Amino acid sequence: MSSIDLESISEATSGAIGAVLSTTILYPLDTCKAKYQAEVRSHGRQKYKKLSDVLLEAVSSGRVLSLYQGLGTKNLQSFIAQFVYFYGYSYFKRLYQIKYNTKSIGTKANLILAAAAGACTAIITQPLDTASSRMQTSAFGRSKGLWAMLTEGSWIEAFDGLGISLLLTSNPAIQYTVFDQLKQKLLDEKLKKSGNGSSPESLSAFSAFLLGAISKSIATVLTYPAIRCKVMIQAADSSDEETKEKEKKPKKTILSVLDAIWKREGVPGFFKGLQAQILKTVLSSALLLMIKEKITATTWVLILAITRYMVVTQGRVKGK
């Protein structure tokens, strides 16, 4: 195994651990957001008029711990997704650098590589993504286990929302482009103020965080209708005993969900829960990157130590 491969594994592992920790910390907010996004006004009635209504329901019914239903599946999905994404992104970058014999990668190439890594991630983790969404949007205290969620329908249904997931790989691409443009403008301004002949300054930690939050917010606003459609397609059906009656409900499609939102909620419906999505996404991204940066060095040392131990062990075995 080459040092390059070890580098990719180190990046992927630290990113995956960061994703699991940030997901766990923000999971109650994520559950409230998902249940709020999944509901569509019916016959003029709406169970959740605001995001806090979901939290109040959990507290009043004595099911606060149900805000964590599906956490295990979500963490498994987050770990695999981030590992595949970081490893795939690092791997594709390396292939590009070898093919074109260059160390630098342009913005357009970077976006394509990021989208390719995102597409691979979406395909591999979609069943887990669907299962965790169904768990989160199930009635409090009535969520099923992972295997039950995956096997209650056909395997095709386990990939519900895959088309939108692939479309949403454009979200980080938009974020990266906006961040790059804002960063360049800010550095240009600093260069002008510092005078001619001076080298451009790097961004401070606060500036980088602020630009990251702004760019992620812009990307989220532009792609939010697709995000809400995805949640609604993957959401669990109503589990009210009076209305269930084992009736066969039509399969949710992008067009049927768009039509339902348009007819019942109008244009504002396409952006229902946007504030919660931005808050959760920005906090999650910030926590993930912060944790990843803090543990990358440790992860790298551990992987090197394990690899060296394996090499020494194999050498002793061969020597015998």
mmCIF file of C-alpha atoms in Angstrom:
data_model
loop_
_atom_site.group_PDB
_atom_site.id
_atom_site.type_symbol
_atom_site.label_atom_id
_atom_site.label_comp_id
_atom_site.label_asym_id
_atom_site.label_seq_id
_atom_site.Cartn_x
_atom_site.Cartn_y
_atom_site.Cartn_z
ATOM 1 C CA MET A 1 0.000 0.000 0.000
ATOM 2 C CA SER A 2 1.523 3.334 -1.023
ATOM 3 C CA SER A 3 1.830 6.442 1.138
ATOM 4 C CA ILE A 4 -0.553 8.172 -1.276
ATOM 5 C CA ASP A 5 -3.233 5.593 -0.567
ATOM 6 C CA LEU A 6 -2.608 5.952 3.167
ATOM 7 C CA GLU A 7 -3.032 9.700 2.814
ATOM 8 C CA SER A 8 -6.441 9.193 1.162
ATOM 9 C CA ILE A 9 -7.510 6.736 3.855
ATOM 10 C CA SER A 10 -6.417 9.170 6.577
ATOM 11 C CA GLU A 11 -8.436 12.004 5.005
ATOM 12 C CA ALA A 12 -11.448 9.747 4.516
ATOM 13 C CA THR A 13 -11.335 8.336 8.058
ATOM 14 C CA SER A 14 -11.009 11.717 9.778
ATOM 15 C CA GLY A 15 -13.787 13.138 7.587
ATOM 16 C CA ALA A 16 -16.052 10.182 8.400
ATOM 17 C CA ILE A 17 -15.417 10.487 12.156
ATOM 18 C CA GLY A 18 -16.113 14.220 11.958
ATOM 19 C CA ALA A 19 -19.396 13.496 10.149
ATOM 20 C CA VAL A 20 -20.530 10.998 12.796
ATOM 21 C CA LEU A 21 -19.778 13.381 15.684
ATOM 22 C CA SER A 22 -21.445 16.406 14.025
ATOM 23 C CA THR A 23 -24.473 14.276 13.051
ATOM 24 C CA THR A 24 -24.886 13.047 16.639
ATOM 25 C CA ILE A 25 -24.604 16.535 18.141
ATOM 26 C CA LEU A 26 -27.167 18.064 15.755
ATOM 27 C CA TYR A 27 -29.486 15.061 15.388
ATOM 28 C CA PRO A 28 -32.501 16.398 17.376
ATOM 29 C CA LEU A 29 -32.485 19.522 15.183
ATOM 30 C CA ASP A 30 -32.217 17.309 12.090
ATOM 31 C CA THR A 31 -35.202 15.186 13.189
ATOM 32 C CA CYS A 32 -37.357 18.269 13.849
ATOM 33 C CA LYS A 33 -36.339 19.683 10.480
ATOM 34 C CA ALA A 34 -37.130 16.454 8.611
ATOM 35 C CA LYS A 35 -40.599 16.041 10.190
ATOM 36 C CA TYR A 36 -41.397 19.707 9.519
ATOM 37 C CA GLN A 37 -40.238 19.489 5.894
ATOM 38 C CA ALA A 38 -42.116 16.230 5.247
ATOM 39 C CA GLU A 39 -45.542 17.585 6.192
ATOM 40 C CA VAL A 40 -47.783 19.089 3.506
ATOM 41 C CA ARG A 41 -50.885 21.093 4.448
ATOM 42 C CA SER A 42 -54.016 18.966 3.933
ATOM 43 C CA HIS A 43 -57.576 20.355 3.776
ATOM 44 C CA GLY A 44 -56.364 23.636 5.231
ATOM 45 C CA ARG A 45 -54.967 21.873 8.310
ATOM 46 C CA GLN A 46 -51.328 21.752 9.331
ATOM 47 C CA LYS A 47 -49.935 19.862 12.326
ATOM 48 C CA TYR A 48 -46.661 21.761 12.520
ATOM 49 C CA LYS A 49 -47.034 25.500 11.956
ATOM 50 C CA LYS A 50 -43.430 26.131 12.944
ATOM 51 C CA LEU A 51 -40.317 24.078 13.608
ATOM 52 C CA SER A 52 -40.596 24.369 17.404
ATOM 53 C CA ASP A 53 -43.998 22.586 17.254
ATOM 54 C CA VAL A 54 -42.168 19.326 16.509
ATOM 55 C CA LEU A 55 -40.008 19.738 19.618
ATOM 56 C CA LEU A 56 -43.058 20.657 21.733
ATOM 57 C CA GLU A 57 -44.850 17.499 20.555
ATOM 58 C CA ALA A 58 -41.917 15.342 21.631
ATOM 59 C CA VAL A 59 -41.734 17.041 25.043
ATOM 60 C CA SER A 60 -45.508 17.045 25.715
ATOM 61 C CA SER A 61 -45.865 13.372 24.765
ATOM 62 C CA GLY A 62 -42.907 12.368 26.924
ATOM 63 C CA ARG A 63 -40.958 11.088 23.925
ATOM 64 C CA VAL A 64 -37.933 13.404 23.902
ATOM 65 C CA LEU A 65 -35.625 10.442 23.258
ATOM 66 C CA SER A 66 -37.602 9.778 20.062
ATOM 67 C CA LEU A 67 -35.833 12.812 18.627
ATOM 68 C CA TYR A 68 -32.915 10.385 18.297
ATOM 69 C CA GLN A 69 -34.861 7.665 16.440
ATOM 70 C CA GLY A 70 -32.803 6.475 13.502
ATOM 71 C CA LEU A 71 -29.551 7.934 14.872
ATOM 72 C CA GLY A 72 -27.637 4.666 14.430
ATOM 73 C CA THR A 73 -28.673 4.366 10.789
ATOM 74 C CA LYS A 74 -27.943 8.039 10.152
ATOM 75 C CA ASN A 75 -24.484 7.716 11.690
ATOM 76 C CA LEU A 76 -23.764 4.605 9.623
ATOM 77 C CA GLN A 77 -24.903 6.454 6.498
ATOM 78 C CA SER A 78 -22.878 9.559 7.435
ATOM 79 C CA PHE A 79 -19.714 7.546 8.137
ATOM 80 C CA ILE A 80 -19.905 5.576 4.876
ATOM 81 C CA ALA A 81 -20.951 8.636 2.857
ATOM 82 C CA GLN A 82 -18.135 10.848 4.116
ATOM 83 C CA PHE A 83 -15.539 8.074 3.850
ATOM 84 C CA VAL A 84 -16.561 7.308 0.255
ATOM 85 C CA TYR A 85 -16.744 11.017 -0.624
ATOM 86 C CA PHE A 86 -13.372 12.027 0.845
ATOM 87 C CA TYR A 87 -11.626 8.915 -0.469
ATOM 88 C CA GLY A 88 -13.266 9.212 -3.904
ATOM 89 C CA TYR A 89 -12.483 12.930 -4.150
ATOM 90 C CA SER A 90 -8.859 12.349 -3.140
ATOM 91 C CA TYR A 91 -8.580 9.384 -5.530
ATOM 92 C CA PHE A 92 -10.069 11.272 -8.508
ATOM 93 C CA LYS A 93 -7.781 14.248 -7.818
ATOM 94 C CA ARG A 94 -4.768 11.963 -7.852
ATOM 95 C CA LEU A 95 -5.806 10.382 -11.152
ATOM 96 C CA TYR A 96 -6.240 13.858 -12.637
ATOM 97 C CA GLN A 97 -2.819 14.993 -11.411
ATOM 98 C CA ILE A 98 -1.132 11.885 -12.813
ATOM 99 C CA LYS A 99 -2.921 12.080 -16.158
ATOM 100 C CA TYR A 100 -2.157 15.769 -16.754
ATOM 101 C CA ASN A 101 1.170 15.781 -14.864
ATOM 102 C CA THR A 102 0.212 18.756 -12.699
ATOM 103 C CA LYS A 103 -0.072 19.515 -9.005
ATOM 104 C CA SER A 104 -2.644 22.300 -9.352
ATOM 105 C CA ILE A 105 -6.274 21.661 -10.263
ATOM 106 C CA GLY A 106 -8.485 24.357 -11.799
ATOM 107 C CA THR A 107 -11.910 25.332 -10.453
ATOM 108 C CA LYS A 108 -13.864 23.623 -13.250
ATOM 109 C CA ALA A 109 -11.923 20.380 -12.911
ATOM 110 C CA ASN A 110 -12.350 20.523 -9.140
ATOM 111 C CA LEU A 111 -16.118 20.886 -9.498
ATOM 112 C CA ILE A 112 -16.305 17.901 -11.861
ATOM 113 C CA LEU A 113 -14.198 15.756 -9.528
ATOM 114 C CA ALA A 114 -16.316 16.774 -6.524
ATOM 115 C CA ALA A 115 -19.529 15.993 -8.440
ATOM 116 C CA ALA A 116 -18.159 12.569 -9.473
ATOM 117 C CA ALA A 117 -17.278 11.746 -5.862
ATOM 118 C CA GLY A 118 -20.711 12.966 -4.753
ATOM 119 C CA ALA A 119 -22.482 10.803 -7.355
ATOM 120 C CA CYS A 120 -20.588 7.676 -6.235
ATOM 121 C CA THR A 121 -21.463 8.472 -2.622
ATOM 122 C CA ALA A 122 -25.181 8.981 -3.381
ATOM 123 C CA ILE A 123 -25.494 5.664 -5.236
ATOM 124 C CA ILE A 124 -23.711 3.641 -2.538
ATOM 125 C CA THR A 125 -25.487 5.159 0.494
ATOM 126 C CA GLN A 126 -28.990 5.820 -0.910
ATOM 127 C CA PRO A 127 -30.729 2.854 0.830
ATOM 128 C CA LEU A 128 -29.354 3.986 4.205
ATOM 129 C CA ASP A 129 -30.331 7.583 3.445
ATOM 130 C CA THR A 130 -33.899 6.496 2.617
ATOM 131 C CA ALA A 131 -34.157 4.306 5.728
ATOM 132 C CA SER A 132 -32.904 7.050 8.064
ATOM 133 C CA SER A 133 -35.347 9.577 6.558
ATOM 134 C CA ARG A 134 -38.255 7.168 7.109
ATOM 135 C CA MET A 135 -37.156 6.596 10.699
ATOM 136 C CA GLN A 136 -36.917 10.324 11.421
ATOM 137 C CA THR A 137 -40.317 11.107 9.902
ATOM 138 C CA SER A 138 -42.145 8.189 11.560
ATOM 139 C CA ALA A 139 -44.495 9.039 14.450
ATOM 140 C CA PHE A 140 -42.582 9.461 17.718
ATOM 141 C CA GLY A 141 -41.996 6.070 19.314
ATOM 142 C CA ARG A 142 -43.115 4.103 16.236
ATOM 143 C CA SER A 143 -39.914 3.979 14.223
ATOM 144 C CA LYS A 144 -38.900 0.546 12.906
ATOM 145 C CA GLY A 145 -35.393 -0.908 12.815
ATOM 146 C CA LEU A 146 -33.023 -0.638 9.870
ATOM 147 C CA TRP A 147 -33.680 -4.102 8.444
ATOM 148 C CA ALA A 148 -37.467 -3.661 8.751
ATOM 149 C CA MET A 149 -37.232 -0.319 6.954
ATOM 150 C CA LEU A 150 -35.123 -1.761 4.152
ATOM 151 C CA THR A 151 -37.287 -4.857 3.625
ATOM 152 C CA GLU A 152 -40.810 -3.452 4.043
ATOM 153 C CA GLY A 153 -40.928 -2.564 0.350
ATOM 154 C CA SER A 154 -39.033 -3.514 -2.790
ATOM 155 C CA TRP A 155 -35.327 -2.792 -3.206
ATOM 156 C CA ILE A 156 -36.295 -0.217 -5.819
ATOM 157 C CA GLU A 157 -38.128 1.710 -3.081
ATOM 158 C CA ALA A 158 -34.941 1.669 -1.009
ATOM 159 C CA PHE A 159 -33.457 3.925 -3.709
ATOM 160 C CA ASP A 160 -36.305 6.462 -3.496
ATOM 161 C CA GLY A 161 -34.936 9.933 -4.106
ATOM 162 C CA LEU A 162 -31.770 8.767 -5.880
ATOM 163 C CA GLY A 163 -32.447 11.017 -8.871
ATOM 164 C CA ILE A 164 -32.725 14.072 -6.618
ATOM 165 C CA SER A 165 -29.681 12.953 -4.611
ATOM 166 C CA LEU A 166 -27.661 12.921 -7.837
ATOM 167 C CA LEU A 167 -29.078 16.342 -8.734
ATOM 168 C CA LEU A 168 -28.084 17.630 -5.298
ATOM 169 C CA THR A 169 -24.422 16.839 -5.966
ATOM 170 C CA SER A 170 -24.583 20.316 -7.529
ATOM 171 C CA ASN A 171 -24.973 21.767 -4.005
ATOM 172 C CA PRO A 172 -21.298 21.459 -2.987
ATOM 173 C CA ALA A 173 -20.302 22.461 -6.522
ATOM 174 C CA ILE A 174 -22.264 25.723 -6.149
ATOM 175 C CA GLN A 175 -20.862 26.206 -2.650
ATOM 176 C CA TYR A 176 -17.273 25.735 -3.836
ATOM 177 C CA THR A 177 -17.704 28.147 -6.763
ATOM 178 C CA VAL A 178 -19.275 30.876 -4.600
ATOM 179 C CA PHE A 179 -16.633 30.404 -1.882
ATOM 180 C CA ASP A 180 -13.812 30.614 -4.444
ATOM 181 C CA GLN A 181 -15.206 33.822 -5.979
ATOM 182 C CA LEU A 182 -15.806 35.515 -2.607
ATOM 183 C CA LYS A 183 -12.371 34.468 -1.364
ATOM 184 C CA GLN A 184 -10.659 35.904 -4.448
ATOM 185 C CA LYS A 185 -12.506 39.232 -4.103
ATOM 186 C CA LEU A 186 -11.626 39.480 -0.421
ATOM 187 C CA LEU A 187 -7.952 38.704 -1.067
ATOM 188 C CA ASP A 188 -7.872 41.238 -3.921
ATOM 189 C CA GLU A 189 -9.263 43.902 -1.563
ATOM 190 C CA LYS A 190 -6.620 43.048 1.052
ATOM 191 C CA LEU A 191 -3.913 43.218 -1.607
ATOM 192 C CA LYS A 192 -5.016 46.701 -2.699
ATOM 193 C CA LYS A 193 -5.038 47.967 0.901
ATOM 194 C CA SER A 194 -1.613 46.506 1.660
ATOM 195 C CA GLY A 195 -0.073 48.301 -1.327
ATOM 196 C CA ASN A 196 1.586 47.227 -4.560
ATOM 197 C CA GLY A 197 4.275 44.606 -4.471
ATOM 198 C CA SER A 198 2.945 42.911 -1.372
ATOM 199 C CA SER A 199 2.008 39.246 -1.490
ATOM 200 C CA PRO A 200 -1.677 38.385 -1.018
ATOM 201 C CA GLU A 201 -2.697 37.492 2.496
ATOM 202 C CA SER A 202 -4.434 34.265 3.417
ATOM 203 C CA LEU A 203 -7.899 34.221 4.941
ATOM 204 C CA SER A 204 -8.232 34.300 8.696
ATOM 205 C CA ALA A 205 -10.078 31.445 10.406
ATOM 206 C CA PHE A 206 -13.088 33.703 11.047
ATOM 207 C CA SER A 207 -13.159 34.962 7.432
ATOM 208 C CA ALA A 208 -12.941 31.409 6.105
ATOM 209 C CA PHE A 209 -15.797 30.302 8.383
ATOM 210 C CA LEU A 210 -17.908 33.311 7.409
ATOM 211 C CA LEU A 211 -17.357 32.818 3.659
ATOM 212 C CA GLY A 212 -18.051 29.108 4.109
ATOM 213 C CA ALA A 213 -21.340 29.856 5.861
ATOM 214 C CA ILE A 214 -22.369 32.387 3.201
ATOM 215 C CA SER A 215 -21.477 30.121 0.284
ATOM 216 C CA LYS A 216 -23.252 27.127 1.872
ATOM 217 C CA SER A 217 -26.338 29.248 2.544
ATOM 218 C CA ILE A 218 -26.472 30.417 -1.092
ATOM 219 C CA ALA A 219 -26.090 26.842 -2.359
ATOM 220 C CA THR A 220 -28.823 25.673 0.023
ATOM 221 C CA VAL A 221 -31.270 28.399 -1.069
ATOM 222 C CA LEU A 222 -30.725 27.599 -4.767
ATOM 223 C CA THR A 223 -31.204 23.842 -4.296
ATOM 224 C CA TYR A 224 -33.770 23.881 -1.471
ATOM 225 C CA PRO A 225 -36.903 22.950 -3.489
ATOM 226 C CA ALA A 226 -35.092 19.751 -4.511
ATOM 227 C CA ILE A 227 -34.033 19.144 -0.892
ATOM 228 C CA ARG A 228 -37.626 19.368 0.351
ATOM 229 C CA CYS A 229 -38.897 17.140 -2.467
ATOM 230 C CA LYS A 230 -36.319 14.523 -1.527
ATOM 231 C CA VAL A 231 -37.402 14.530 2.148
ATOM 232 C CA MET A 232 -41.060 14.177 1.151
ATOM 233 C CA ILE A 233 -40.356 11.301 -1.251
ATOM 234 C CA GLN A 234 -38.370 9.422 1.406
ATOM 235 C CA ALA A 235 -40.673 10.273 4.332
ATOM 236 C CA ALA A 236 -42.633 7.551 6.124
ATOM 237 C CA ASP A 237 -46.379 7.427 5.442
ATOM 238 C CA SER A 238 -48.770 8.596 8.151
ATOM 239 C CA SER A 239 -49.063 5.964 10.850
ATOM 240 C CA ASP A 240 -52.380 7.126 12.295
ATOM 241 C CA GLU A 241 -54.424 3.997 12.898
ATOM 242 C CA GLU A 242 -57.671 5.608 11.749
ATOM 243 C CA THR A 243 -56.345 6.580 8.352
ATOM 244 C CA LYS A 244 -53.941 3.785 7.569
ATOM 245 C CA GLU A 245 -56.333 0.859 6.942
ATOM 246 C CA LYS A 246 -53.719 -0.918 4.820
ATOM 247 C CA GLU A 247 -54.717 1.131 1.830
ATOM 248 C CA LYS A 248 -52.345 1.198 -1.113
ATOM 249 C CA LYS A 249 -50.993 4.671 -1.554
ATOM 250 C CA PRO A 250 -49.656 5.832 -4.918
ATOM 251 C CA LYS A 251 -45.879 5.883 -5.272
ATOM 252 C CA LYS A 252 -44.346 9.272 -4.585
ATOM 253 C CA THR A 253 -42.570 10.787 -7.572
ATOM 254 C CA ILE A 254 -40.873 14.120 -8.114
ATOM 255 C CA LEU A 255 -43.824 15.357 -10.190
ATOM 256 C CA SER A 256 -46.469 14.207 -7.680
ATOM 257 C CA VAL A 257 -44.605 15.853 -4.787
ATOM 258 C CA LEU A 258 -44.119 19.107 -6.724
ATOM 259 C CA ASP A 259 -47.827 19.082 -7.632
ATOM 260 C CA ALA A 260 -48.864 18.483 -3.995
ATOM 261 C CA ILE A 261 -46.711 21.367 -2.727
ATOM 262 C CA TRP A 262 -47.954 23.717 -5.465
ATOM 263 C CA LYS A 263 -51.647 22.956 -4.943
ATOM 264 C CA ARG A 264 -51.663 22.965 -1.139
ATOM 265 C CA GLU A 265 -49.001 25.491 -0.173
ATOM 266 C CA GLY A 266 -48.128 27.525 -3.248
ATOM 267 C CA VAL A 267 -44.675 28.988 -3.958
ATOM 268 C CA PRO A 268 -43.792 29.497 -0.231
ATOM 269 C CA GLY A 269 -44.221 25.750 0.240
ATOM 270 C CA PHE A 270 -41.126 25.040 -1.848
ATOM 271 C CA PHE A 271 -39.082 26.869 0.808
ATOM 272 C CA LYS A 272 -40.805 25.546 3.957
ATOM 273 C CA GLY A 273 -38.145 24.809 6.580
ATOM 274 C CA LEU A 274 -35.415 26.695 4.726
ATOM 275 C CA GLN A 275 -34.185 28.517 7.853
ATOM 276 C CA ALA A 276 -33.822 25.242 9.756
ATOM 277 C CA GLN A 277 -32.034 23.651 6.793
ATOM 278 C CA ILE A 278 -29.520 26.508 6.587
ATOM 279 C CA LEU A 279 -28.934 26.481 10.365
ATOM 280 C CA LYS A 280 -28.428 22.706 10.466
ATOM 281 C CA THR A 281 -26.294 22.582 7.297
ATOM 282 C CA VAL A 282 -23.994 25.440 8.262
ATOM 283 C CA LEU A 283 -23.490 24.150 11.815
ATOM 284 C CA SER A 284 -22.957 20.604 10.537
ATOM 285 C CA SER A 285 -20.397 21.682 7.917
ATOM 286 C CA ALA A 286 -18.545 23.848 10.431
ATOM 287 C CA LEU A 287 -18.454 21.077 13.071
ATOM 288 C CA LEU A 288 -17.425 18.431 10.537
ATOM 289 C CA LEU A 289 -14.517 20.465 9.176
ATOM 290 C CA MET A 290 -13.421 21.602 12.632
ATOM 291 C CA ILE A 291 -13.403 18.040 14.019
ATOM 292 C CA LYS A 292 -11.767 16.696 10.856
ATOM 293 C CA GLU A 293 -8.920 19.221 11.089
ATOM 294 C CA LYS A 294 -8.371 18.447 14.780
ATOM 295 C CA ILE A 295 -8.135 14.671 14.351
ATOM 296 C CA THR A 296 -6.464 14.370 10.916
ATOM 297 C CA ALA A 297 -2.928 14.395 12.354
ATOM 298 C CA THR A 298 -3.825 11.787 14.997
ATOM 299 C CA THR A 299 -5.557 9.585 12.421
ATOM 300 C CA TRP A 300 -2.524 9.785 10.133
ATOM 301 C CA VAL A 301 -0.147 8.739 12.942
ATOM 302 C CA LEU A 302 -2.408 5.811 13.914
ATOM 303 C CA ILE A 303 -2.685 4.577 10.314
ATOM 304 C CA LEU A 304 1.100 4.773 9.860
ATOM 305 C CA ALA A 305 1.635 2.880 13.128
ATOM 306 C CA ILE A 306 -0.851 0.159 12.138
ATOM 307 C CA THR A 307 0.695 -0.140 8.667
ATOM 308 C CA ARG A 308 4.229 -0.394 10.079
ATOM 309 C CA TYR A 309 3.067 -3.036 12.548
ATOM 310 C CA MET A 310 1.488 -5.045 9.711
ATOM 311 C CA VAL A 311 4.659 -4.797 7.600
ATOM 312 C CA VAL A 312 6.876 -5.919 10.508
ATOM 313 C CA THR A 313 4.495 -8.788 11.348
ATOM 314 C CA GLN A 314 4.423 -9.978 7.727
ATOM 315 C CA GLY A 315 8.232 -9.801 7.599
ATOM 316 C CA ARG A 316 8.530 -12.027 10.698
ATOM 317 C CA VAL A 317 6.053 -14.542 9.273
ATOM 318 C CA LYS A 318 7.983 -14.732 5.988
ATOM 319 C CA GLY A 319 11.257 -15.039 7.903
ATOM 320 C CA LYS A 320 9.952 -18.175 9.611
#
